[in-house]
Amino acid sequence: MRSSASLKTATLAAILIAVPLAGAYAAGHHKGALDATAPTDMAGPRVKALVEQVRGVHQGIVDARQANHITPAVAERLEMRTARISQVAERIAASDHGRIPAAQYHDLLRRLDNVDQRLMVDTGSGFLMGDGADGGNYPNG
């Protein structure tokens, strides 16, 4: 029961973190629509894309946990990593008017992909390759 509560808490935290990112995107997108001098290549879509990626990884963790492919402890660890990535993205977007610069966006996506690859390894649908120094997680297939 305690593990289920921890997973619910981590899940709620991930969702609550993703929501402000969506709001930051909406604010940046709305501002661009109202301000004719705003650049048309605003990075707001990066925020939206990152939010969608976070949701996808989160859903994968929830699905794996519900199917008993991972333990509650593993699910909580993965959710916390996902939440940290979301928090960093939120800080970046908040400091840059709802935008995320390309280099930081790609770094956040890489970090999120590492969580997703770890999930695949933990569920048995991926495998570790190499000495592990680089994370070594690659999908099986």
mmCIF file of C-alpha atoms in Angstrom:
data_model
loop_
_atom_site.group_PDB
_atom_site.id
_atom_site.type_symbol
_atom_site.label_atom_id
_atom_site.label_comp_id
_atom_site.label_asym_id
_atom_site.label_seq_id
_atom_site.Cartn_x
_atom_site.Cartn_y
_atom_site.Cartn_z
ATOM 1 C CA MET A 1 0.000 0.000 0.000
ATOM 2 C CA ARG A 2 2.825 2.408 0.865
ATOM 3 C CA SER A 3 4.486 1.777 -2.506
ATOM 4 C CA SER A 4 1.247 2.570 -4.287
ATOM 5 C CA ALA A 5 0.985 5.853 -2.379
ATOM 6 C CA SER A 6 4.580 6.745 -3.301
ATOM 7 C CA LEU A 7 3.883 6.035 -6.964
ATOM 8 C CA LYS A 8 0.721 8.133 -6.840
ATOM 9 C CA THR A 9 2.663 10.974 -5.214
ATOM 10 C CA ALA A 10 5.428 10.793 -7.841
ATOM 11 C CA THR A 11 2.843 10.593 -10.625
ATOM 12 C CA LEU A 12 0.979 13.612 -9.302
ATOM 13 C CA ALA A 13 4.254 15.525 -8.962
ATOM 14 C CA ALA A 14 5.189 14.785 -12.588
ATOM 15 C CA ILE A 15 1.783 15.936 -13.827
ATOM 16 C CA LEU A 16 1.834 19.089 -11.702
ATOM 17 C CA ILE A 17 5.270 19.929 -13.052
ATOM 18 C CA ALA A 18 4.198 19.376 -16.669
ATOM 19 C CA VAL A 19 1.169 21.657 -16.361
ATOM 20 C CA PRO A 20 3.166 24.876 -15.781
ATOM 21 C CA LEU A 21 5.284 24.004 -18.820
ATOM 22 C CA ALA A 22 2.137 23.862 -20.914
ATOM 23 C CA GLY A 23 1.107 27.194 -19.401
ATOM 24 C CA ALA A 24 4.489 28.689 -20.233
ATOM 25 C CA TYR A 25 4.060 27.513 -23.795
ATOM 26 C CA ALA A 26 0.573 28.998 -23.988
ATOM 27 C CA ALA A 27 1.794 32.302 -22.576
ATOM 28 C CA GLY A 28 4.672 32.459 -25.052
ATOM 29 C CA HIS A 29 2.437 31.404 -27.930
ATOM 30 C CA HIS A 30 -0.279 33.899 -26.992
ATOM 31 C CA LYS A 31 2.227 36.735 -26.649
ATOM 32 C CA GLY A 32 3.598 35.969 -30.097
ATOM 33 C CA ALA A 33 0.093 36.119 -31.540
ATOM 34 C CA LEU A 34 -0.562 39.526 -30.000
ATOM 35 C CA ASP A 35 2.811 41.119 -30.657
ATOM 36 C CA ALA A 36 3.435 41.570 -34.368
ATOM 37 C CA THR A 37 7.104 42.324 -33.665
ATOM 38 C CA ALA A 38 7.672 38.976 -31.911
ATOM 39 C CA PRO A 39 9.831 36.540 -33.843
ATOM 40 C CA THR A 40 7.870 33.890 -35.694
ATOM 41 C CA ASP A 41 10.367 31.173 -34.764
ATOM 42 C CA MET A 42 9.652 31.344 -31.041
ATOM 43 C CA ALA A 43 10.801 28.266 -29.186
ATOM 44 C CA GLY A 44 7.361 27.849 -27.585
ATOM 45 C CA PRO A 45 6.771 24.732 -29.665
ATOM 46 C CA ARG A 46 9.852 23.223 -27.985
ATOM 47 C CA VAL A 47 8.113 23.585 -24.645
ATOM 48 C CA LYS A 48 5.008 21.904 -26.018
ATOM 49 C CA ALA A 49 7.078 19.092 -27.526
ATOM 50 C CA LEU A 50 8.947 18.589 -24.265
ATOM 51 C CA VAL A 51 5.693 18.475 -22.298
ATOM 52 C CA GLU A 52 4.419 15.786 -24.679
ATOM 53 C CA GLN A 53 7.635 13.786 -24.291
ATOM 54 C CA VAL A 54 7.419 14.028 -20.497
ATOM 55 C CA ARG A 55 3.811 12.835 -20.626
ATOM 56 C CA GLY A 56 4.805 9.935 -22.877
ATOM 57 C CA VAL A 57 7.591 8.778 -20.564
ATOM 58 C CA HIS A 58 5.317 9.232 -17.557
ATOM 59 C CA GLN A 59 2.593 7.135 -19.208
ATOM 60 C CA GLY A 60 5.137 4.441 -20.035
ATOM 61 C CA ILE A 61 6.185 4.303 -16.388
ATOM 62 C CA VAL A 62 2.554 4.102 -15.236
ATOM 63 C CA ASP A 63 1.761 1.380 -17.781
ATOM 64 C CA ALA A 64 4.849 -0.652 -16.847
ATOM 65 C CA ARG A 65 4.032 -0.381 -13.153
ATOM 66 C CA GLN A 66 0.372 -1.350 -13.648
ATOM 67 C CA ALA A 67 1.460 -4.372 -15.701
ATOM 68 C CA ASN A 68 3.907 -5.306 -12.917
ATOM 69 C CA HIS A 69 6.871 -5.044 -15.298
ATOM 70 C CA ILE A 70 8.653 -2.780 -12.812
ATOM 71 C CA THR A 71 8.524 -2.490 -9.051
ATOM 72 C CA PRO A 72 7.047 0.511 -7.259
ATOM 73 C CA ALA A 73 10.579 1.533 -6.228
ATOM 74 C CA VAL A 74 11.806 1.493 -9.839
ATOM 75 C CA ALA A 75 8.706 3.407 -10.962
ATOM 76 C CA GLU A 76 9.267 6.007 -8.267
ATOM 77 C CA ARG A 77 12.946 6.405 -9.210
ATOM 78 C CA LEU A 78 12.056 6.885 -12.892
ATOM 79 C CA GLU A 79 9.251 9.329 -12.031
ATOM 80 C CA MET A 80 11.605 11.370 -9.883
ATOM 81 C CA ARG A 81 14.157 11.588 -12.712
ATOM 82 C CA THR A 82 11.375 12.646 -15.078
ATOM 83 C CA ALA A 83 10.152 15.234 -12.561
ATOM 84 C CA ARG A 84 13.673 16.696 -12.224
ATOM 85 C CA ILE A 85 13.902 17.106 -16.001
ATOM 86 C CA SER A 86 10.511 18.842 -15.992
ATOM 87 C CA GLN A 87 11.613 21.157 -13.179
ATOM 88 C CA VAL A 88 14.729 22.185 -15.104
ATOM 89 C CA ALA A 89 12.656 22.797 -18.232
ATOM 90 C CA GLU A 90 10.187 24.869 -16.229
ATOM 91 C CA ARG A 91 12.987 27.024 -14.795
ATOM 92 C CA ILE A 92 14.494 27.562 -18.245
ATOM 93 C CA ALA A 93 11.132 28.438 -19.799
ATOM 94 C CA ALA A 94 10.276 30.772 -16.918
ATOM 95 C CA SER A 95 13.582 32.608 -17.271
ATOM 96 C CA ASP A 96 13.239 32.972 -21.049
ATOM 97 C CA HIS A 97 9.636 34.123 -21.490
ATOM 98 C CA GLY A 98 8.218 30.641 -22.051
ATOM 99 C CA ARG A 99 10.967 29.560 -24.417
ATOM 100 C CA ILE A 100 13.708 26.957 -24.260
ATOM 101 C CA PRO A 101 16.876 27.588 -26.302
ATOM 102 C CA ALA A 102 17.766 24.832 -28.778
ATOM 103 C CA ALA A 103 20.894 23.579 -26.975
ATOM 104 C CA GLN A 104 19.094 23.247 -23.650
ATOM 105 C CA TYR A 105 16.078 21.690 -25.349
ATOM 106 C CA HIS A 106 18.239 18.998 -26.948
ATOM 107 C CA ASP A 107 19.985 18.343 -23.627
ATOM 108 C CA LEU A 108 16.629 17.952 -21.863
ATOM 109 C CA LEU A 109 15.391 15.600 -24.596
ATOM 110 C CA ARG A 110 18.582 13.553 -24.279
ATOM 111 C CA ARG A 111 18.113 13.287 -20.531
ATOM 112 C CA LEU A 112 14.461 12.318 -20.970
ATOM 113 C CA ASP A 113 15.467 9.724 -23.567
ATOM 114 C CA ASN A 114 17.904 8.265 -21.017
ATOM 115 C CA VAL A 115 14.986 7.806 -18.595
ATOM 116 C CA ASP A 116 12.928 6.185 -21.349
ATOM 117 C CA GLN A 117 15.804 3.865 -22.256
ATOM 118 C CA ARG A 118 16.230 2.959 -18.576
ATOM 119 C CA LEU A 119 12.517 2.113 -18.473
ATOM 120 C CA MET A 120 12.961 -0.145 -21.487
ATOM 121 C CA VAL A 121 15.895 -1.916 -19.829
ATOM 122 C CA ASP A 122 13.987 -2.258 -16.552
ATOM 123 C CA THR A 123 10.960 -3.761 -18.327
ATOM 124 C CA GLY A 124 13.078 -6.145 -20.379
ATOM 125 C CA SER A 125 12.343 -4.525 -23.744
ATOM 126 C CA GLY A 126 15.825 -3.027 -24.037
ATOM 127 C CA PHE A 127 19.365 -4.046 -23.189
ATOM 128 C CA LEU A 128 22.554 -2.510 -21.879
ATOM 129 C CA MET A 129 25.454 -2.222 -24.292
ATOM 130 C CA GLY A 130 29.072 -1.365 -23.644
ATOM 131 C CA ASP A 131 30.738 -0.799 -20.289
ATOM 132 C CA GLY A 132 27.930 1.433 -19.020
ATOM 133 C CA ALA A 133 30.107 4.552 -18.889
ATOM 134 C CA ASP A 134 27.817 6.266 -21.384
ATOM 135 C CA GLY A 135 24.590 4.903 -19.944
ATOM 136 C CA GLY A 136 24.757 2.083 -22.485
ATOM 137 C CA ASN A 137 21.006 1.859 -22.852
ATOM 138 C CA TYR A 138 19.735 0.936 -26.282
ATOM 139 C CA PRO A 139 16.324 -0.338 -27.296
ATOM 140 C CA ASN A 140 16.105 -3.941 -28.291
ATOM 141 C CA GLY A 141 14.842 -3.890 -31.810
#
